[in-house]
Structure formats: structure tokens, C-alpha cells
Amino acid sequence: MYLCTTITRLCHLLTKSCGQARQREQGRKNHSSWSSSKIRTMGKIIVAIDSFKGCLTSKEANAAAAAGILQRMPAEEVIQIPVSDGGEGWLEAFQAAVGGDLVDVSVRDPLMRPIVAQYLMSGHTAVIEIAKASGLTLLTPQERNPLVATSYGTGELIVDAVRRGCKDIIVGLGGSATSDCGMGMLRAIIDNYASHGLWDDVSALHDVHFTIATDVSNPLCGNNGAAQVFAPQKGATPEMVAMLDARARLFAEKSALHFGYDRQDTPGAGAAGGLGYSFLQYMNADRRSGIDLLLESIHFDALLSDADLVITGEGSADRQTLMGKLPFGILQRAQASHVPVVLMAGRVSDRQLLLDAGFSRVECINPPGLPLEEAMKPETAQKNIANVTQAVARP
């Protein structure tokens, strides 16, 4: 289609100030707080820690936390839940939740080099993690250039899933190397399904439902758009950012003329370098919170019904944690069930904000003065996570 060729994301009560209202204090005692005596007698702990990027997967972090708990409290029931909000670890988390088989596909990486990427297939549902084919981790720092990087490989994953009969496709948008607004993905679909090279000739997707999983709410263009906010971390210079934003705006304008509607300002359009926009504009996709999708699939609320504690975490915890990131999604659900939540991270700032939001405890796993290079070693991180959870479980 000419549109695609025209422009080629535990052992103390919260300290309460003397001036706090009695009602707020009682609410915290009932809903967020716990005592060391309770922790020693609790029977069920849920561990759901996000990946520590570049260091530990969610599964590895969970295992380290569980080991620390069980060393102190061997009789406890510890439920480990691999989690992801749509980025790194999305496939593994969903496979742990719903089962299914990983499918290998020969695709193109962001620089159009041949690689093998995977997606998850369960019945007629496919779960795609776009970073597997179009991810930043597939490139060296010297290779990062969002003016060149393409989402073509993500389109190839979609084509394979559709050819295998998938009717529901859930796409985790996170960790992309691209800022091409999904034009590469659309081109791959056209190359496989449209003999005349036009999007309007693609009929294979008419009965396929797409859901994009992202907690990013940015629009496609402008100061809060895909290029301005995310392209610099993908290697874009200020000059590149301006070019990428102009390219995205022109693509959206031409697409709007073609379809008669414009979704460039729909929340999530700016996710994954504008891939969110193409899903919304061209495939009429639904947008959902990644962590909500995952937690619903594993019936997390039911697991909370008799839980005594939830331990969650991420690589870096700060005020942005409260802006829809995975630990905050877990906190909200746990609060609704009156289950306290402990947050741990490799780096912590804005601790009081996190405590005020409802986390019962906020812990940095790394001791003061630990060099970053040492902290990033998987064996060090695993030991430090276990140490924190051992302290939580200390008699």
C-alpha cells in the first residue's frame, strides 16, 4: 500500500505521624500494615517480581525471594508468579499462566537480518512479545538507529500466527528498537497477503482480533509522543527525534485521509515507537494494561483471597512506579483484598511516596556502597534478594 511506502514499559508497621487522623491510621492497620508476629505465622505468600532488566528474569527473581523465605520459614506456602507488563518476559509469564507452546519463526531483526524469534500459541490464541523480533536487545549500542530500525519482523510473527489459525492475538508492546510507527510491520503483512501491494487487499486479518498490552498512554506525535519521549533511548539524536516525529505525523495524516478516522492521539498510540498506532489505526486493536491482562489470566484475585502477603519488585522503584507500572498494578489488586504488599528493588528513591501509596515496606536489595557492576551480576542480585526476604521472615 502506498501509505506504507510513502514514509518509509516485612516486618514493621508504617510509621505514622502524630498528626494523622485516627481513621486513616486505622485504615492502614486494617489494609496495609502487618506485624512481625503475623509474618511469622502467615501461611501463604505470593511472590510476583518483575524482571531486573539486564540481570534477572522474573522467574529467577521469584526463585531467589522464595528461597530466602523458605530458609527462615520452611513450612510456608510460597506461590511464585512470573510477571510482565508487556515487555521483557511477556511470553514466559503468559506461558506460565495459560500454558501453550512456543513457536519458532524465521523473521527479520530490526536491521533486516535473519533471526529466529518465538511467540506463544495456545489454542486459537497467539501471544506475541514484539521485542523478540524488533527489540532493542537485538542490537549493539553502536547499531541503534531508529531512523533505520524496522518492525518488519513483528509483522512476520503475526503472519505466521494467522496462518496457523490464530483468531485472537495479544501483543506485548515493550522493549522495541524501532520508531517506525509500525510501518515495517504493515509492510510485512502486505508482502505476505496482498498481491497488489495494498493494505486494502489484506483480507486475512478481517476475523482476527488484536489486543495490545501496554501501560504507555502516550500519543503518537508531539512533545509526549513516541519520538520525543522514547526515541533517545533507542539511539536517536535531537535531529533524529525531529525527523521521526515529522515522519510519524505525516504517516498519521495520510492514514487518516485513507480511513476517514485518526487514532494518533488515542492513549497507547505512541507505545513501542508508534507500533501501538498501527495496531489501533489499521487493526482496530483493543488496548489493555499488560499487568491487568496477565493477572486476570491467572485469576490473581482468587489467589489473593487467602493470601497473607504479596512480595513484588522491579529493577528501580521510584515515583514512576506509581504511574501504572507492574508493582503498582499488583498493589491495587492486593489492596482491594486487604493483603499487604512489600516492594523490593535494586534501586529505590521516593520511598515515602511509595509508602504513602500503600506499600507496607519498600526495600532496596543492595547494601550501601555496592558497585553497580557487582550489583548487576545475577548471582549477587539473587543473593541480595534472598537476604531481604530472609530479613522479612526473621523470627
Short mmCIF file of C-alpha atoms in Angstrom, two decimals, residues 14-333:
data_model
loop_
_atom_site.label_atom_id
_atom_site.label_comp_id
_atom_site.label_asym_id
_atom_site.label_seq_id
_atom_site.Cartn_x
_atom_site.Cartn_y
_atom_site.Cartn_z
CA LEU A 14 4.22 2.02 58.60
CA THR A 15 5.40 4.90 60.71
CA LYS A 16 2.58 7.30 61.28
CA SER A 17 2.98 10.91 62.24
CA CYS A 18 1.29 12.18 65.37
CA GLY A 19 -0.93 14.47 63.36
CA GLN A 20 -2.53 11.74 61.21
CA ALA A 21 -6.23 11.26 61.61
CA ARG A 22 -7.33 8.23 63.63
CA GLN A 23 -9.43 6.97 60.74
CA ARG A 24 -6.51 6.92 58.31
CA GLU A 25 -4.33 5.19 60.88
CA GLN A 26 -6.94 2.51 61.49
CA GLY A 27 -7.39 2.03 57.74
CA ARG A 28 -3.70 1.42 57.29
CA LYS A 29 -3.68 -1.08 60.14
CA ASN A 30 -6.56 -2.95 58.60
CA HIS A 31 -5.44 -2.87 54.97
CA SER A 32 -1.72 -2.24 54.53
CA SER A 33 0.12 -2.99 57.73
CA TRP A 34 1.35 -6.11 59.36
CA SER A 35 3.39 -7.02 62.39
CA SER A 36 6.39 -9.27 62.85
CA SER A 37 4.28 -11.68 64.88
CA LYS A 38 1.85 -12.01 62.00
CA ILE A 39 4.58 -12.54 59.44
CA ARG A 40 5.94 -15.48 61.41
CA THR A 41 2.59 -17.22 61.46
CA MET A 42 1.30 -16.48 57.96
CA GLY A 43 0.67 -19.45 55.74
CA LYS A 44 0.59 -18.16 52.16
CA ILE A 45 2.92 -15.70 50.49
CA ILE A 46 2.63 -14.68 46.83
CA VAL A 47 5.87 -13.68 45.10
CA ALA A 48 5.43 -11.76 41.85
CA ILE A 49 8.57 -9.79 40.97
CA ASP A 50 9.20 -8.16 37.60
CA SER A 51 12.46 -8.81 35.79
CA PHE A 52 15.56 -6.88 36.83
CA LYS A 53 16.47 -5.83 33.31
CA GLY A 54 19.89 -6.98 32.21
CA CYS A 55 20.26 -9.03 35.36
CA LEU A 56 17.45 -11.43 36.35
CA THR A 57 14.29 -12.71 34.73
CA SER A 58 11.05 -12.58 36.67
CA LYS A 59 11.29 -16.32 37.27
CA GLU A 60 14.83 -16.03 38.62
CA ALA A 61 13.96 -13.14 40.92
CA ASN A 62 10.94 -15.02 42.26
CA ALA A 63 13.02 -18.11 42.94
CA ALA A 64 15.59 -16.11 44.90
CA ALA A 65 12.88 -14.49 47.01
CA ALA A 66 11.19 -17.83 47.66
CA ALA A 67 14.49 -19.37 48.71
CA GLY A 68 15.00 -16.64 51.27
CA ILE A 69 11.51 -17.06 52.69
CA LEU A 70 11.72 -20.83 52.92
CA GLN A 71 15.10 -20.74 54.59
CA ARG A 72 13.52 -18.87 57.50
CA MET A 73 10.02 -20.33 57.28
CA PRO A 74 10.22 -23.77 55.65
CA ALA A 75 6.58 -24.56 56.36
CA GLU A 76 5.22 -21.58 54.42
CA GLU A 77 3.28 -21.89 51.19
CA VAL A 78 5.07 -19.70 48.65
CA ILE A 79 3.38 -19.14 45.29
CA GLN A 80 5.73 -17.85 42.58
CA ILE A 81 4.13 -15.98 39.69
CA PRO A 82 6.29 -14.88 36.73
CA VAL A 83 5.05 -11.44 35.70
CA SER A 84 5.49 -8.87 32.95
CA ASP A 85 3.59 -5.79 31.86
CA GLY A 86 4.07 -6.49 28.15
CA GLY A 87 7.81 -6.03 27.83
CA GLU A 88 10.64 -8.36 28.76
CA GLY A 89 9.40 -11.74 29.95
CA TRP A 90 5.90 -11.38 28.46
CA LEU A 91 5.96 -14.76 26.70
CA GLU A 92 7.37 -16.63 29.66
CA ALA A 93 4.85 -15.06 32.05
CA PHE A 94 1.90 -15.87 29.81
CA GLN A 95 3.09 -19.42 29.20
CA ALA A 96 3.34 -19.97 32.94
CA ALA A 97 -0.18 -18.57 33.28
CA VAL A 98 -2.06 -20.29 30.48
CA GLY A 99 0.25 -22.94 29.05
CA GLY A 100 0.63 -23.34 25.31
CA ASP A 101 3.57 -23.95 23.02
CA LEU A 102 6.36 -21.68 21.87
CA VAL A 103 6.55 -21.45 18.09
CA ASP A 104 9.86 -20.72 16.33
CA VAL A 105 9.67 -18.44 13.29
CA SER A 106 12.37 -17.26 10.91
CA VAL A 107 11.98 -13.47 10.83
CA ARG A 108 13.96 -10.29 10.29
CA ASP A 109 15.51 -8.35 13.14
CA PRO A 110 15.35 -4.51 13.34
CA LEU A 111 18.15 -4.28 10.76
CA MET A 112 16.51 -6.89 8.47
CA ARG A 113 18.99 -9.61 9.39
CA PRO A 114 17.58 -13.15 9.61
CA ILE A 115 16.95 -14.46 13.13
CA VAL A 116 14.66 -16.98 14.82
CA ALA A 117 12.02 -15.47 17.11
CA GLN A 118 9.26 -17.07 19.14
CA TYR A 119 5.64 -16.46 20.01
CA LEU A 120 3.25 -18.40 22.23
CA MET A 121 0.32 -20.33 20.80
CA SER A 122 -2.48 -21.69 22.95
CA GLY A 123 -5.47 -22.97 21.01
CA HIS A 124 -6.54 -20.18 18.67
CA THR A 125 -4.76 -17.52 20.71
CA ALA A 126 -1.28 -16.19 19.98
CA VAL A 127 0.77 -14.13 22.41
CA ILE A 128 3.49 -12.02 20.83
CA GLU A 129 6.30 -10.15 22.55
CA ILE A 130 7.44 -7.62 19.95
CA ALA A 131 10.91 -7.42 21.50
CA LYS A 132 11.57 -10.99 20.31
CA ALA A 133 11.71 -9.77 16.70
CA SER A 134 12.04 -5.98 16.97
CA GLY A 135 13.73 -5.48 20.33
CA LEU A 136 16.45 -3.13 21.43
CA THR A 137 18.41 -6.00 22.96
CA LEU A 138 18.89 -7.46 19.47
CA LEU A 139 21.19 -4.55 18.60
CA THR A 140 24.53 -3.43 19.94
CA PRO A 141 24.68 0.16 21.21
CA GLN A 142 26.56 1.10 18.06
CA GLU A 143 23.81 -0.35 15.84
CA ARG A 144 20.93 1.56 17.42
CA ASN A 145 19.36 3.94 14.91
CA PRO A 146 15.57 4.37 14.98
CA LEU A 147 15.63 6.07 11.60
CA VAL A 148 16.68 2.71 10.17
CA ALA A 149 15.30 0.11 12.58
CA THR A 150 12.17 -1.64 11.35
CA SER A 151 9.29 -3.58 12.90
CA TYR A 152 9.12 -5.90 9.87
CA GLY A 153 9.88 -8.97 11.99
CA THR A 154 6.89 -8.33 14.24
CA GLY A 155 4.70 -8.41 11.15
CA GLU A 156 6.21 -11.76 10.21
CA LEU A 157 5.28 -13.17 13.62
CA ILE A 158 1.69 -12.02 13.08
CA VAL A 159 1.59 -13.59 9.62
CA ASP A 160 2.77 -16.93 10.95
CA ALA A 161 0.22 -16.89 13.79
CA VAL A 162 -2.64 -16.11 11.41
CA ARG A 163 -1.55 -18.85 9.02
CA ARG A 164 -1.69 -21.32 11.90
CA GLY A 165 -5.30 -20.36 12.56
CA CYS A 166 -5.00 -17.91 15.45
CA LYS A 167 -8.03 -15.64 15.81
CA ASP A 168 -7.03 -13.76 18.96
CA ILE A 169 -3.60 -12.14 19.07
CA ILE A 170 -2.31 -10.48 22.21
CA VAL A 171 0.72 -8.29 21.61
CA GLY A 172 3.04 -7.12 24.36
CA LEU A 173 4.44 -3.73 23.40
CA GLY A 174 7.71 -3.11 25.17
CA GLY A 175 11.44 -3.05 24.59
CA SER A 176 11.33 -2.07 20.92
CA ALA A 177 14.32 -0.79 18.96
CA THR A 178 12.07 0.93 16.45
CA SER A 179 10.32 4.23 15.93
CA ASP A 180 8.74 3.45 12.55
CA CYS A 181 5.08 3.73 13.65
CA GLY A 182 4.63 0.08 12.73
CA MET A 183 5.16 0.73 9.04
CA GLY A 184 7.61 -2.16 8.84
CA MET A 185 5.07 -4.48 10.44
CA LEU A 186 2.39 -3.38 7.99
CA ARG A 187 4.78 -3.90 5.07
CA ALA A 188 5.49 -7.49 6.17
CA ILE A 189 1.77 -8.23 6.32
CA ILE A 190 1.20 -6.66 2.90
CA ASP A 191 4.13 -8.57 1.39
CA ASN A 192 2.58 -11.84 2.53
CA TYR A 193 -1.12 -11.20 1.96
CA ALA A 194 -1.63 -8.51 -0.68
CA SER A 195 -0.69 -9.44 -4.22
CA HIS A 196 -1.14 -5.86 -5.44
CA GLY A 197 0.80 -4.29 -2.58
CA LEU A 198 -2.18 -2.52 -1.00
CA TRP A 199 -3.38 -2.74 2.59
CA ASP A 200 -6.97 -2.81 1.38
CA ASP A 201 -6.20 -6.15 -0.30
CA VAL A 202 -5.32 -7.77 3.04
CA SER A 203 -8.37 -9.87 3.95
CA ALA A 204 -6.70 -12.47 6.17
CA LEU A 205 -6.98 -10.26 9.26
CA HIS A 206 -10.68 -9.45 8.95
CA ASP A 207 -11.74 -12.06 11.52
CA VAL A 208 -8.67 -11.69 13.75
CA HIS A 209 -8.99 -9.74 16.99
CA PHE A 210 -5.94 -7.87 18.30
CA THR A 211 -5.25 -6.71 21.84
CA ILE A 212 -2.20 -4.60 22.60
CA ALA A 213 -0.81 -4.87 26.10
CA THR A 214 0.86 -1.68 27.26
CA ASP A 215 0.80 0.71 30.17
CA VAL A 216 2.13 3.50 27.96
CA SER A 217 -0.54 6.14 27.34
CA ASN A 218 1.47 8.48 25.12
CA PRO A 219 0.07 9.72 21.80
CA LEU A 220 1.92 9.15 18.55
CA CYS A 221 3.25 12.67 17.96
CA GLY A 222 4.21 15.85 19.77
CA ASN A 223 6.05 16.59 23.00
CA ASN A 224 4.70 13.46 24.66
CA GLY A 225 4.83 11.33 21.52
CA ALA A 226 6.80 8.26 20.57
CA ALA A 227 9.80 10.10 19.12
CA GLN A 228 10.19 12.80 21.76
CA VAL A 229 9.82 10.51 24.76
CA PHE A 230 11.24 7.17 23.70
CA ALA A 231 13.49 7.56 20.64
CA PRO A 232 16.53 8.98 22.51
CA GLN A 233 16.91 5.75 24.49
CA LYS A 234 16.96 3.92 21.16
CA GLY A 235 19.89 5.92 19.87
CA ALA A 236 18.18 8.99 18.37
CA THR A 237 19.95 12.34 18.37
CA PRO A 238 17.87 15.54 18.76
CA GLU A 239 17.95 15.94 14.98
CA MET A 240 16.70 12.36 14.53
CA VAL A 241 13.91 12.95 17.03
CA ALA A 242 12.61 15.87 14.98
CA MET A 243 12.74 13.81 11.79
CA LEU A 244 11.00 10.84 13.41
CA ASP A 245 8.22 13.00 14.80
CA ALA A 246 7.65 14.66 11.42
CA ARG A 247 7.60 11.26 9.72
CA ALA A 248 5.08 9.94 12.22
CA ARG A 249 2.84 12.97 11.82
CA LEU A 250 2.83 12.68 8.03
CA PHE A 251 2.11 8.96 8.18
CA ALA A 252 -0.82 9.57 10.53
CA GLU A 253 -2.21 12.33 8.33
CA LYS A 254 -2.14 10.15 5.23
CA SER A 255 -3.62 7.22 7.13
CA ALA A 256 -6.44 9.41 8.43
CA LEU A 257 -7.24 10.57 4.91
CA HIS A 258 -7.39 6.98 3.76
CA PHE A 259 -9.55 5.57 6.58
CA GLY A 260 -11.61 8.61 7.49
CA TYR A 261 -10.62 8.47 11.16
CA ASP A 262 -7.49 9.32 13.11
CA ARG A 263 -6.19 7.47 16.18
CA GLN A 264 -2.83 9.15 16.56
CA ASP A 265 -3.96 10.74 19.84
CA THR A 266 -5.52 7.57 21.26
CA PRO A 267 -3.75 6.59 24.50
CA GLY A 268 -1.11 4.00 23.67
CA ALA A 269 -0.56 5.12 20.07
CA GLY A 270 2.98 6.12 20.98
CA ALA A 271 3.86 2.77 22.54
CA ALA A 272 6.77 0.79 21.08
CA GLY A 273 7.88 3.53 18.72
CA GLY A 274 4.37 4.01 17.33
CA LEU A 275 3.59 0.33 16.84
CA GLY A 276 0.61 0.98 19.08
CA TYR A 277 -0.69 3.45 16.49
CA SER A 278 -0.63 0.93 13.64
CA PHE A 279 -2.48 -1.65 15.72
CA LEU A 280 -5.10 0.91 16.71
CA GLN A 281 -5.46 2.57 13.30
CA TYR A 282 -5.06 -0.38 10.94
CA MET A 283 -6.21 -3.36 13.01
CA ASN A 284 -8.80 -1.77 15.30
CA ALA A 285 -7.00 -3.27 18.30
CA ASP A 286 -8.14 -3.01 21.89
CA ARG A 287 -5.67 -1.60 24.39
CA ARG A 288 -5.30 -3.16 27.83
CA SER A 289 -2.93 -2.80 30.73
CA GLY A 290 -0.34 -5.55 30.37
CA ILE A 291 -0.26 -6.45 34.03
CA ASP A 292 -4.08 -6.47 34.25
CA LEU A 293 -4.28 -8.87 31.31
CA LEU A 294 -1.78 -11.21 32.90
CA LEU A 295 -3.26 -11.08 36.40
CA GLU A 296 -6.74 -11.75 35.05
CA SER A 297 -5.48 -14.75 33.10
CA ILE A 298 -4.10 -16.37 36.26
CA HIS A 299 -7.13 -15.41 38.41
CA PHE A 300 -4.89 -13.36 40.69
CA ASP A 301 -7.80 -12.00 42.72
CA ALA A 302 -8.78 -15.54 43.66
CA LEU A 303 -5.20 -16.29 44.75
CA LEU A 304 -5.34 -13.24 47.00
CA SER A 305 -8.45 -14.45 48.81
CA ASP A 306 -6.45 -16.42 51.40
CA ALA A 307 -3.02 -14.82 50.98
CA ASP A 308 -1.23 -13.20 53.91
CA LEU A 309 1.36 -11.24 52.00
CA VAL A 310 2.46 -10.28 48.47
CA ILE A 311 6.09 -9.57 47.60
CA THR A 312 6.68 -7.71 44.35
CA GLY A 313 9.56 -5.76 42.88
CA GLU A 314 11.40 -4.31 39.92
CA GLY A 315 14.85 -3.11 38.99
CA SER A 316 14.28 0.51 40.00
CA ALA A 317 11.46 1.78 42.22
CA ASP A 318 10.54 5.45 42.37
CA ARG A 319 7.61 7.77 41.74
CA GLN A 320 7.25 6.35 38.23
CA THR A 321 6.35 3.02 39.83
CA LEU A 322 3.03 4.67 40.73
CA MET A 323 2.34 5.61 37.10
CA GLY A 324 0.90 2.28 36.03
CA LYS A 325 4.00 0.12 36.35
CA LEU A 326 3.72 -3.54 37.25
CA PRO A 327 4.23 -3.35 41.04
CA PHE A 328 1.54 -0.68 41.30
CA GLY A 329 -0.93 -2.85 39.40
CA ILE A 330 -0.24 -5.65 41.85
CA LEU A 331 -0.60 -3.25 44.79
CA GLN A 332 -4.01 -2.04 43.63
CA ARG A 333 -5.41 -5.56 43.42
#
